[in-house]
Short mmCIF file of C-alpha atoms in Angstrom, two decimals:
data_model
loop_
_atom_site.label_atom_id
_atom_site.label_comp_id
_atom_site.label_asym_id
_atom_site.label_seq_id
_atom_site.Cartn_x
_atom_site.Cartn_y
_atom_site.Cartn_z
CA MET K 15 -138.37 -32.13 17.86
CA THR K 16 -140.31 -35.05 18.06
CA PRO K 17 -143.75 -35.09 18.63
CA PRO K 18 -145.26 -35.50 22.40
CA ALA K 19 -146.36 -39.23 22.60
CA SER K 20 -149.59 -38.76 22.94
CA PRO K 21 -150.43 -35.33 20.83
CA THR K 22 -153.86 -33.62 21.45
CA TYR K 23 -154.68 -33.76 17.33
CA ASP K 24 -153.16 -35.47 14.55
CA LEU K 25 -153.66 -32.32 12.64
CA ALA K 26 -154.57 -28.27 14.15
CA CYS K 27 -155.35 -25.57 11.47
CA ILE K 28 -154.23 -22.29 12.31
CA GLY K 29 -157.53 -20.20 10.80
CA SER K 30 -160.99 -21.26 9.08
CA GLY K 31 -160.51 -19.41 6.07
CA PRO K 32 -160.88 -21.49 2.87
CA ALA K 33 -157.58 -23.62 3.28
CA GLY K 34 -158.09 -24.66 6.43
CA GLN K 35 -161.64 -25.58 6.74
CA ARG K 36 -161.18 -27.38 3.69
CA ALA K 37 -157.33 -28.95 5.20
CA ALA K 38 -159.39 -30.26 8.52
CA VAL K 39 -162.30 -31.62 6.64
CA GLN K 40 -159.98 -33.90 4.30
CA ALA K 41 -157.89 -34.39 7.26
CA ALA K 42 -161.17 -35.65 8.37
CA LYS K 43 -162.12 -37.72 5.98
CA LEU K 44 -158.74 -39.63 6.24
CA GLY K 45 -159.82 -40.45 10.34
CA LYS K 46 -157.86 -38.40 12.22
CA ARG K 47 -158.17 -36.49 14.49
CA VAL K 48 -158.32 -32.61 13.55
CA ALA K 49 -158.72 -29.15 15.43
CA VAL K 50 -159.68 -25.57 13.38
CA ILE K 51 -158.10 -22.53 16.19
CA GLU K 52 -160.00 -19.08 15.26
CA LYS K 53 -159.28 -16.17 17.01
CA ASN K 54 -162.56 -14.67 15.89
CA ARG K 55 -165.55 -15.58 17.20
CA SER K 56 -167.37 -17.38 14.05
CA VAL K 57 -165.60 -19.55 11.55
CA GLY K 58 -164.96 -18.45 7.99
CA GLY K 59 -161.66 -16.27 8.06
CA ALA K 60 -161.23 -12.44 6.66
CA CYS K 61 -162.61 -14.38 3.02
CA LEU K 62 -166.18 -14.57 5.68
CA VAL K 63 -165.53 -11.81 8.19
CA SER K 64 -164.55 -8.58 5.79
CA GLY K 65 -162.70 -9.80 2.35
CA THR K 66 -164.50 -12.04 -0.49
CA ILE K 67 -168.44 -12.64 0.64
CA PRO K 68 -168.93 -8.79 1.94
CA SER K 69 -166.81 -7.78 -0.86
CA LYS K 70 -169.48 -9.83 -3.45
CA ALA K 71 -172.66 -9.08 -1.23
CA PHE K 72 -171.60 -5.27 -2.02
CA ARG K 73 -171.50 -5.70 -5.05
CA GLU K 74 -175.05 -7.02 -5.52
CA ALA K 75 -176.67 -4.71 -3.82
CA VAL K 76 -175.27 -2.41 -6.52
CA LEU K 77 -175.75 -4.04 -9.57
CA THR K 78 -179.46 -4.60 -8.61
CA LEU K 79 -180.04 -1.22 -7.51
CA SER K 80 -178.83 0.03 -10.36
CA ARG K 81 -180.95 -2.20 -12.31
CA GLN K 82 -183.71 -1.32 -10.57
CA ARG K 83 -182.85 2.53 -10.45
CA GLY K 84 -183.04 2.24 -14.66
CA ARG K 85 -185.71 0.59 -14.76
CA LEU K 86 -187.33 3.49 -12.87
CA GLU K 87 -184.97 6.10 -14.86
CA ARG K 88 -186.57 4.84 -17.84
CA LYS K 89 -190.27 4.92 -16.53
CA LEU K 90 -190.02 8.39 -15.22
CA LEU K 91 -188.16 9.41 -18.47
CA GLY K 92 -185.48 11.07 -16.92
CA PRO K 93 -182.09 10.66 -13.61
CA LEU K 94 -183.23 10.27 -10.12
CA GLU K 95 -181.96 12.76 -7.76
CA THR K 96 -182.51 10.26 -4.54
CA ARG K 97 -178.94 8.76 -3.77
CA PRO K 98 -178.76 4.71 -2.42
CA THR K 99 -177.92 4.61 1.32
CA ALA K 100 -175.06 2.81 3.23
CA ASP K 101 -178.48 0.65 5.32
CA ARG K 102 -180.11 0.10 2.04
CA LEU K 103 -176.23 -1.73 0.02
CA PHE K 104 -175.59 -3.59 3.49
CA ALA K 105 -179.35 -4.96 4.61
CA THR K 106 -178.32 -8.45 3.36
CA LEU K 107 -175.43 -8.34 4.45
CA GLU K 108 -176.20 -10.54 7.89
CA ASP K 109 -178.29 -12.80 6.30
CA VAL K 110 -175.64 -13.82 4.37
CA LEU K 111 -172.55 -13.94 6.38
CA ALA K 112 -174.84 -15.80 9.19
CA ARG K 113 -176.00 -19.19 6.27
CA GLU K 114 -172.09 -18.57 5.48
CA GLN K 115 -171.11 -19.25 8.98
CA GLN K 116 -173.73 -21.24 8.97
CA VAL K 117 -172.44 -23.91 6.53
CA ILE K 118 -169.49 -24.30 7.37
CA ASP K 119 -170.13 -24.90 11.15
CA ASP K 120 -172.54 -27.89 10.30
CA GLN K 121 -169.34 -28.48 7.44
CA LEU K 122 -166.97 -28.84 10.53
CA ARG K 123 -169.04 -30.14 12.96
CA ARG K 124 -170.41 -33.05 10.36
CA ASN K 125 -166.65 -34.83 10.41
CA ASP K 126 -165.68 -34.36 13.63
CA VAL K 127 -163.48 -31.50 13.82
CA ASP K 128 -162.93 -29.37 17.20
CA VAL K 129 -163.34 -25.34 16.94
CA ILE K 130 -161.71 -23.69 19.31
CA HIS K 131 -162.15 -19.73 19.36
CA GLY K 132 -159.03 -18.02 20.56
CA GLU K 133 -155.66 -16.97 19.21
CA ALA K 134 -153.33 -19.37 18.68
CA SER K 135 -149.09 -18.87 19.12
CA PHE K 136 -146.24 -21.53 18.94
CA THR K 137 -144.74 -21.75 21.81
CA ASP K 138 -142.90 -25.04 20.57
CA PRO K 139 -142.88 -26.54 16.81
CA HIS K 140 -145.93 -28.70 17.85
CA THR K 141 -147.21 -26.61 20.40
CA LEU K 142 -150.01 -24.73 20.21
CA ALA K 143 -151.12 -21.71 22.64
CA VAL K 144 -154.59 -20.29 22.44
CA ARG K 145 -155.68 -17.71 24.42
CA ASP K 146 -159.21 -16.21 24.67
CA GLN K 147 -161.02 -13.75 26.94
CA GLY K 148 -157.56 -14.24 29.41
CA SER K 149 -157.17 -18.47 29.55
CA ARG K 150 -154.83 -20.19 28.00
CA ARG K 151 -155.90 -23.62 26.42
CA ASP K 152 -152.28 -25.79 25.28
CA ILE K 153 -152.86 -28.14 22.26
CA THR K 154 -150.32 -30.14 20.71
CA ALA K 155 -150.65 -31.34 17.22
CA GLU K 156 -148.81 -33.67 14.79
CA MET K 157 -148.97 -31.70 11.30
CA ILE K 158 -149.37 -28.16 12.27
CA LEU K 159 -151.38 -26.63 9.14
CA ILE K 160 -150.79 -22.65 9.13
CA ALA K 161 -153.85 -21.08 7.33
CA VAL K 162 -153.77 -16.89 9.28
CA GLY K 163 -154.42 -15.24 5.90
CA THR K 164 -153.96 -11.21 5.57
CA ASN K 165 -154.58 -7.64 6.55
CA PRO K 166 -154.41 -4.93 4.76
CA ALA K 167 -151.50 -3.28 4.25
CA PRO K 168 -151.64 0.09 6.72
CA PRO K 169 -152.71 3.34 4.95
CA PRO K 170 -149.27 5.49 5.04
CA GLY K 171 -149.15 8.62 7.17
CA ALA K 172 -152.57 8.24 8.86
CA PRO K 173 -154.38 5.63 10.52
CA ALA K 174 -157.71 3.89 9.08
CA ASP K 175 -160.37 5.22 11.44
CA GLY K 176 -163.14 3.55 9.32
CA GLU K 177 -164.65 7.07 8.17
CA VAL K 178 -162.14 9.50 5.96
CA ILE K 179 -159.26 7.00 5.98
CA LEU K 180 -160.72 3.17 5.25
CA THR K 181 -158.89 -0.05 3.76
CA SER K 182 -161.46 -2.59 2.20
CA ASP K 183 -161.87 -4.02 5.77
CA ASP K 184 -163.70 -1.98 6.86
CA VAL K 185 -166.44 -0.79 3.18
CA ALA K 186 -168.39 -3.22 4.54
CA CYS K 187 -168.77 -1.08 8.22
CA LEU K 188 -169.55 2.25 6.08
CA LYS K 189 -172.45 4.12 7.62
CA ALA K 190 -172.77 6.14 4.73
CA LEU K 191 -171.63 6.48 1.58
CA PRO K 192 -169.05 9.65 -0.40
CA ARG K 193 -169.73 11.70 -2.55
CA ALA K 194 -165.97 11.77 -4.12
CA LEU K 195 -163.99 9.10 -3.55
CA THR K 196 -160.20 8.33 -3.87
CA VAL K 197 -159.05 4.85 -3.94
CA VAL K 198 -155.57 4.93 -3.47
CA GLY K 199 -153.59 1.64 -4.93
CA GLY K 200 -155.07 -0.11 -8.77
CA SER K 201 -154.77 -3.59 -6.80
CA VAL K 202 -157.42 -5.68 -7.79
CA ILE K 203 -159.78 -5.06 -4.42
CA GLY K 204 -158.97 -1.44 -5.19
CA ILE K 205 -160.03 -1.61 -8.84
CA GLU K 206 -162.84 -3.42 -7.91
CA TYR K 207 -164.49 -1.20 -4.94
CA ALA K 208 -163.44 1.93 -7.01
CA SER K 209 -166.33 0.17 -10.15
CA MET K 210 -168.71 -0.47 -7.01
CA PHE K 211 -168.43 2.84 -5.73
CA SER K 212 -169.08 4.68 -9.22
CA ALA K 213 -171.54 2.31 -10.97
CA LEU K 214 -173.82 3.79 -8.16
CA GLY K 215 -172.70 7.75 -9.77
CA ILE K 216 -170.32 8.41 -6.62
CA GLN K 217 -167.34 10.68 -8.12
CA VAL K 218 -163.37 8.88 -8.39
CA THR K 219 -160.43 9.13 -8.49
CA LEU K 220 -158.20 5.80 -8.43
CA ILE K 221 -154.38 6.92 -7.76
CA ASP K 222 -151.35 4.41 -8.34
CA ARG K 223 -148.03 4.77 -9.10
CA ARG K 224 -147.82 2.39 -12.32
CA GLU K 225 -148.80 2.81 -15.87
CA ARG K 226 -151.13 0.55 -16.66
CA PRO K 227 -153.19 -1.36 -13.81
CA LEU K 228 -154.27 -5.49 -13.38
CA GLU K 229 -151.00 -5.67 -15.58
CA PHE K 230 -151.36 -9.70 -15.19
CA LEU K 231 -154.40 -9.63 -17.08
CA ASP K 232 -155.62 -9.27 -21.41
CA ARG K 233 -154.02 -5.69 -21.98
CA GLU K 234 -157.07 -5.07 -24.52
CA ILE K 235 -159.61 -6.35 -22.02
CA VAL K 236 -157.96 -3.59 -18.80
CA GLU K 237 -158.68 -0.84 -21.75
CA GLU K 238 -161.44 -2.29 -22.13
CA LEU K 239 -162.68 -2.23 -18.48
CA MET K 240 -160.73 1.85 -18.15
CA HIS K 241 -162.85 2.62 -20.69
CA GLN K 242 -166.10 1.74 -19.09
CA MET K 243 -165.20 3.09 -16.08
CA ARG K 244 -164.30 6.47 -17.85
CA ASP K 245 -167.80 5.92 -19.07
CA ARG K 246 -168.75 6.20 -15.65
CA ASN K 247 -166.95 9.57 -14.73
CA VAL K 248 -163.69 7.74 -12.77
CA VAL K 249 -160.60 9.51 -13.05
CA PHE K 250 -157.48 7.16 -13.61
CA ARG K 251 -154.43 9.15 -12.01
CA LEU K 252 -152.05 6.95 -13.31
CA GLY K 253 -148.02 7.04 -12.81
CA GLU K 254 -148.91 8.78 -9.59
CA ALA K 255 -148.01 8.63 -6.14
CA VAL K 256 -148.98 9.97 -2.70
CA ALA K 257 -146.64 12.28 -1.38
CA SER K 258 -148.30 13.65 2.26
CA LEU K 259 -152.58 13.21 2.72
CA GLU K 260 -153.64 15.31 5.59
CA ILE K 261 -157.43 15.89 7.35
CA VAL K 262 -159.43 18.88 7.29
CA ASP K 263 -161.84 18.87 9.70
CA GLY K 264 -165.25 19.99 9.38
CA GLN K 265 -169.09 18.74 8.67
CA PRO K 266 -168.33 16.36 7.77
CA ARG K 267 -164.72 16.21 7.93
CA ARG K 268 -162.83 15.44 4.28
CA ALA K 269 -158.89 13.97 3.11
CA VAL K 270 -156.92 16.00 1.42
CA LEU K 271 -153.99 13.72 -1.05
CA HIS K 272 -151.19 16.09 -1.80
CA LEU K 273 -149.35 13.82 -5.57
CA GLU K 274 -145.80 14.19 -5.97
CA SER K 275 -146.00 15.51 -9.32
CA GLY K 276 -148.59 18.69 -7.50
CA LYS K 277 -151.66 17.77 -7.63
CA ARG K 278 -154.13 18.04 -5.06
CA ILE K 279 -157.45 16.08 -4.63
CA THR K 280 -159.56 16.57 -1.83
CA ALA K 281 -162.00 13.68 -1.24
CA ASP K 282 -164.97 12.78 1.35
CA MET K 283 -163.25 9.35 1.85
CA VAL K 284 -159.83 7.51 0.68
CA LEU K 285 -158.93 4.17 0.47
CA PHE K 286 -155.85 2.66 0.35
CA SER K 287 -155.85 -0.59 -1.37
CA ALA K 288 -152.23 -1.11 -1.17
CA GLY K 289 -151.37 -4.68 -1.07
CA ARG K 290 -151.63 -7.11 2.11
CA ILE K 291 -149.45 -7.96 4.77
CA ALA K 292 -149.80 -12.14 6.02
CA ALA K 293 -151.08 -11.94 9.79
CA THR K 294 -147.79 -13.98 11.01
CA GLU K 295 -146.67 -11.85 13.33
CA ALA K 296 -148.80 -12.72 16.19
CA ILE K 297 -148.16 -16.29 16.19
CA ASN K 298 -144.55 -16.48 17.25
CA LEU K 299 -142.78 -18.31 14.42
CA PRO K 300 -139.55 -18.17 15.89
CA ALA K 301 -140.85 -20.45 18.59
CA ALA K 302 -141.52 -23.09 15.50
CA GLY K 303 -138.16 -22.36 13.77
CA LEU K 304 -139.45 -20.01 11.06
CA LYS K 305 -139.27 -16.91 9.59
CA ALA K 306 -141.17 -14.95 7.87
CA ASP K 307 -140.72 -12.17 5.12
CA GLU K 308 -140.72 -8.93 4.89
CA ARG K 309 -144.56 -8.95 4.12
CA GLY K 310 -144.87 -12.32 6.50
CA ARG K 311 -145.06 -14.88 4.35
CA LEU K 312 -143.97 -18.26 4.60
CA GLU K 313 -142.43 -20.11 2.28
CA VAL K 314 -143.48 -23.22 1.19
CA ASP K 315 -142.24 -26.55 -1.31
CA SER K 316 -144.82 -27.65 -4.28
CA THR K 317 -146.44 -30.17 -1.03
CA PHE K 318 -147.24 -26.65 0.71
CA ARG K 319 -144.60 -27.38 3.74
CA THR K 320 -142.71 -25.39 5.04
CA ARG K 321 -138.72 -25.70 6.15
CA VAL K 322 -140.38 -27.45 9.48
CA PRO K 323 -141.08 -30.87 7.73
CA HIS K 324 -144.56 -31.20 10.07
CA ILE K 325 -145.28 -27.41 9.63
CA PHE K 326 -147.60 -26.90 6.21
CA ALA K 327 -148.75 -23.46 4.74
CA ALA K 328 -151.30 -22.73 2.83
CA GLY K 329 -153.82 -19.87 1.54
CA ASP K 330 -152.93 -16.57 1.33
CA VAL K 331 -150.23 -16.53 3.54
CA ILE K 332 -148.30 -18.25 1.14
CA GLY K 333 -148.47 -15.09 -1.30
CA TYR K 334 -149.63 -15.78 -5.19
CA PRO K 335 -152.15 -16.38 -6.15
CA ALA K 336 -154.54 -16.11 -3.12
CA LEU K 337 -157.47 -16.44 -4.39
CA ALA K 338 -160.13 -18.15 -2.25
CA ALA K 339 -160.49 -21.10 -4.79
CA THR K 340 -156.91 -21.53 -4.27
CA SER K 341 -156.37 -21.35 -1.09
CA SER K 342 -158.72 -24.40 -0.83
CA GLU K 343 -157.21 -26.58 -3.13
CA GLN K 344 -154.29 -25.60 -1.42
CA GLY K 345 -155.63 -26.88 2.22
CA ARG K 346 -156.89 -29.44 0.67
CA LEU K 347 -153.76 -30.70 -1.02
CA ALA K 348 -151.39 -29.82 1.96
CA ALA K 349 -153.51 -32.72 4.31
CA CYS K 350 -153.27 -35.12 1.95
CA HIS K 351 -149.14 -34.69 1.18
CA ALA K 352 -149.09 -34.82 5.73
CA PHE K 353 -150.45 -38.29 5.85
CA GLY K 354 -149.09 -39.36 3.04
CA VAL K 355 -151.83 -39.67 0.90
CA GLN K 356 -150.86 -39.22 -2.79
CA ALA K 357 -152.14 -35.89 -4.27
CA GLY K 358 -151.02 -34.54 -7.87
CA PRO K 359 -149.90 -31.16 -8.05
CA MET K 360 -152.43 -28.39 -7.77
CA ALA K 361 -154.17 -27.68 -11.67
CA PRO K 362 -152.42 -24.74 -13.40
CA HIS K 363 -154.76 -23.52 -15.18
CA PHE K 364 -156.68 -21.83 -12.36
CA PRO K 365 -159.52 -19.45 -13.56
CA VAL K 366 -159.15 -15.34 -12.46
CA GLY K 367 -161.58 -13.68 -11.39
CA ILE K 368 -161.86 -9.74 -11.27
CA TYR K 369 -165.06 -8.77 -9.65
CA ALA K 370 -165.20 -5.94 -10.86
CA ILE K 371 -167.84 -3.63 -12.23
CA PRO K 372 -168.08 -5.09 -15.74
CA GLU K 373 -166.74 -9.14 -14.45
CA ILE K 374 -163.27 -10.59 -15.71
CA SER K 375 -161.77 -13.54 -15.77
CA MET K 376 -159.63 -15.29 -17.75
CA VAL K 377 -157.88 -18.68 -17.30
CA GLY K 378 -154.58 -19.73 -19.59
CA ALA K 379 -152.16 -17.34 -20.87
CA PRO K 380 -152.45 -14.07 -21.92
CA GLU K 381 -151.76 -12.40 -25.30
CA HIS K 382 -148.53 -10.06 -23.74
CA ASP K 383 -147.24 -13.28 -22.59
CA LEU K 384 -147.26 -15.40 -25.40
CA THR K 385 -145.65 -12.64 -27.46
CA ALA K 386 -143.10 -12.44 -24.87
CA ARG K 387 -142.66 -16.46 -25.57
CA LYS K 388 -142.57 -16.60 -29.04
CA VAL K 389 -145.78 -18.73 -29.14
CA PRO K 390 -147.36 -18.27 -32.56
CA TYR K 391 -151.45 -17.74 -31.73
CA GLU K 392 -154.68 -16.49 -33.54
CA VAL K 393 -156.92 -14.96 -32.05
CA GLY K 394 -160.70 -15.43 -32.01
CA VAL K 395 -163.09 -12.66 -30.49
CA ALA K 396 -167.10 -12.63 -29.55
CA ARG K 397 -168.96 -9.72 -28.60
CA TYR K 398 -171.96 -10.24 -26.21
CA ARG K 399 -173.82 -7.30 -28.89
CA GLU K 400 -173.82 -10.31 -31.56
CA ILE K 401 -174.74 -12.91 -29.22
CA ALA K 402 -178.80 -13.34 -28.59
CA ARG K 403 -178.52 -13.54 -24.71
CA GLY K 404 -175.95 -10.55 -24.82
CA GLN K 405 -178.69 -8.27 -26.14
CA LEU K 406 -180.94 -9.87 -23.31
CA LEU K 407 -179.43 -9.23 -21.02
CA GLY K 408 -178.33 -5.44 -21.89
CA ASP K 409 -174.84 -5.80 -22.40
CA ASP K 410 -174.09 -4.43 -25.64
CA SER K 411 -170.19 -4.02 -24.53
CA GLY K 412 -169.15 -7.72 -23.26
CA LEU K 413 -165.50 -8.58 -24.89
CA PHE K 414 -165.02 -12.25 -25.14
CA LYS K 415 -161.84 -13.81 -26.86
CA MET K 416 -159.27 -17.10 -26.83
CA LEU K 417 -156.43 -17.94 -28.50
CA PHE K 418 -155.27 -21.25 -30.41
CA HIS K 419 -151.52 -22.34 -31.54
CA ARG K 420 -151.49 -21.46 -35.08
CA ALA K 421 -150.04 -24.32 -35.80
CA ASP K 422 -152.19 -27.27 -34.02
CA GLY K 423 -155.20 -25.11 -32.60
CA ARG K 424 -154.81 -26.31 -29.02
CA LEU K 425 -156.70 -23.59 -27.01
CA LEU K 426 -153.63 -20.94 -25.10
CA GLY K 427 -156.25 -18.65 -23.20
CA ILE K 428 -159.73 -17.48 -22.44
CA HIS K 429 -160.23 -13.97 -21.36
CA ALA K 430 -163.72 -12.32 -20.58
CA ILE K 431 -165.46 -8.73 -19.20
CA GLY K 432 -169.19 -8.75 -18.46
CA THR K 433 -171.98 -10.10 -17.88
CA GLY K 434 -171.13 -13.51 -16.38
CA ALA K 435 -167.53 -14.07 -17.30
CA THR K 436 -166.85 -15.42 -14.16
CA GLU K 437 -169.42 -18.63 -14.97
CA LEU K 438 -168.56 -18.45 -18.33
CA VAL K 439 -165.08 -18.82 -18.16
CA HIS K 440 -165.35 -22.19 -16.66
CA ILE K 441 -166.22 -23.96 -19.94
CA GLY K 442 -162.87 -22.70 -21.48
CA GLN K 443 -160.84 -23.77 -18.07
CA ALA K 444 -161.93 -28.20 -18.55
CA VAL K 445 -161.33 -28.06 -22.33
CA LEU K 446 -157.62 -26.17 -21.81
CA ALA K 447 -156.74 -29.03 -19.46
CA LEU K 448 -158.02 -31.43 -21.11
CA GLY K 449 -155.41 -30.28 -23.88
CA GLY K 450 -158.34 -29.61 -26.65
CA GLY K 451 -158.30 -26.94 -29.24
CA ILE K 452 -160.31 -24.87 -31.69
CA ASN K 453 -161.88 -28.00 -33.32
CA TYR K 454 -164.08 -28.38 -29.87
CA PHE K 455 -165.42 -25.17 -30.32
CA LEU K 456 -166.54 -25.45 -33.88
CA GLU K 457 -167.99 -29.14 -33.95
CA THR K 458 -170.19 -28.83 -30.30
CA VAL K 459 -173.75 -27.78 -30.31
CA PHE K 460 -174.61 -25.05 -26.94
CA ASN K 461 -177.40 -24.10 -25.66
CA TYR K 462 -179.65 -20.95 -27.17
CA PRO K 463 -179.33 -18.32 -26.41
CA THR K 464 -176.31 -18.34 -23.76
CA LEU K 465 -173.55 -16.77 -23.32
CA ALA K 466 -171.51 -20.14 -24.16
CA GLU K 467 -172.56 -19.19 -27.62
CA CYS K 468 -169.71 -16.88 -27.10
CA TYR K 469 -167.19 -20.10 -27.66
CA LYS K 470 -169.07 -20.70 -30.98
CA VAL K 471 -168.65 -17.40 -31.99
CA ALA K 472 -165.03 -16.50 -31.19
CA ALA K 473 -164.05 -20.21 -32.21
CA LEU K 474 -165.01 -19.33 -36.65
CA ASN K 475 -163.51 -16.32 -36.09
CA ALA K 476 -160.48 -17.60 -34.71
CA ALA K 477 -161.32 -20.59 -37.87
CA ASN K 478 -161.02 -17.92 -40.18
CA LYS K 479 -157.69 -16.19 -39.56
CA LEU K 480 -156.31 -19.70 -38.79
CA ARG K 481 -157.31 -20.38 -43.56
CA SER K 482 -155.59 -17.49 -44.18
#
């Protein structure tokens, strides 16, 4: 179908999360008329409303409270009996969200992007009906970007009520903290929240069908994470599945999970983290000539174009890697391709951050991947307890490792667990992208005392092995 003679917009972005926001700004920079359609009353999408920012704000509150509690306990020479409250943990969340929303609002306004609030659905490949509080407005666009994000997969057997049965979207709205929490699903979100709640002294049990969570990460790093979580009394039930779930009435109500193995687990709250489903059901894809897969995701080519040439998709709605950072870059590239601006493919070496306690980050290949591909490599390791900055931070369990090709010393991967890991990884990311190797780290001076010294220590460790 050809576009209308005078479409309302050059580009319409459905969704104002990282992908939609970045695509809109990029298109506006190209002089295009752009609209962003957002079903919520505020911009930012799930990333800001219920996902990335709220979970990271919760994490920062947990870390701050844990540090304060630790100092007080050392001063009093004994553990405190008082437990933190949900109100205290979420006290700053609304301020953080309001500031971030203002930043996004200002950016869109400065670039003359129209923000239209309402729920969009296709009526034909170039037309969107936007419904808001009983009213309807039709807009047409030459190009359309679908960036609707995802919703949590619904819990099996019992609907989420935000009190006993939770999804990740419910955590930021908790009115009280549990004494015992069961997390079903060892996904990134499940691991992150399990570690955060356990850092508060809450009894946590994590159930996952797989024998190993976070299978895409370096196995030694995951083992270290699990070790530290077990030290905080997290119980892992791996290779297990929930057969049934019941709610037991009482003051308060509790959940009872029956596992397929016959085990029975009782908890104040159950957090289901069994994946997410793309939020495409409500946008009437058939009217646009599109069809989603069984999890609502859309298939795109290397330019983020769907099978309908003028319709693009970016962000979580297209699946892996489903990170806020990669979604933002996908949106920018999609806008460039939509209007014929030359843009290279997304860089292959993007960092992955797991905001557990402790945090994890990686870029490049893990050891098991190199082994499977028969790539000869050597490992260089640095431990935070060997680094002055690690001592200053009080983190003696952090682990940093780099993988180098045995033949030419090229950097192949960086893997870190510990304080600041998600920041630390970017130095290695740059070296990896530029094709550098071990000599860079051996010859470079890093500030002292910083965690960046891990690069020097790990490189020296690897060099000793490469000489043997």
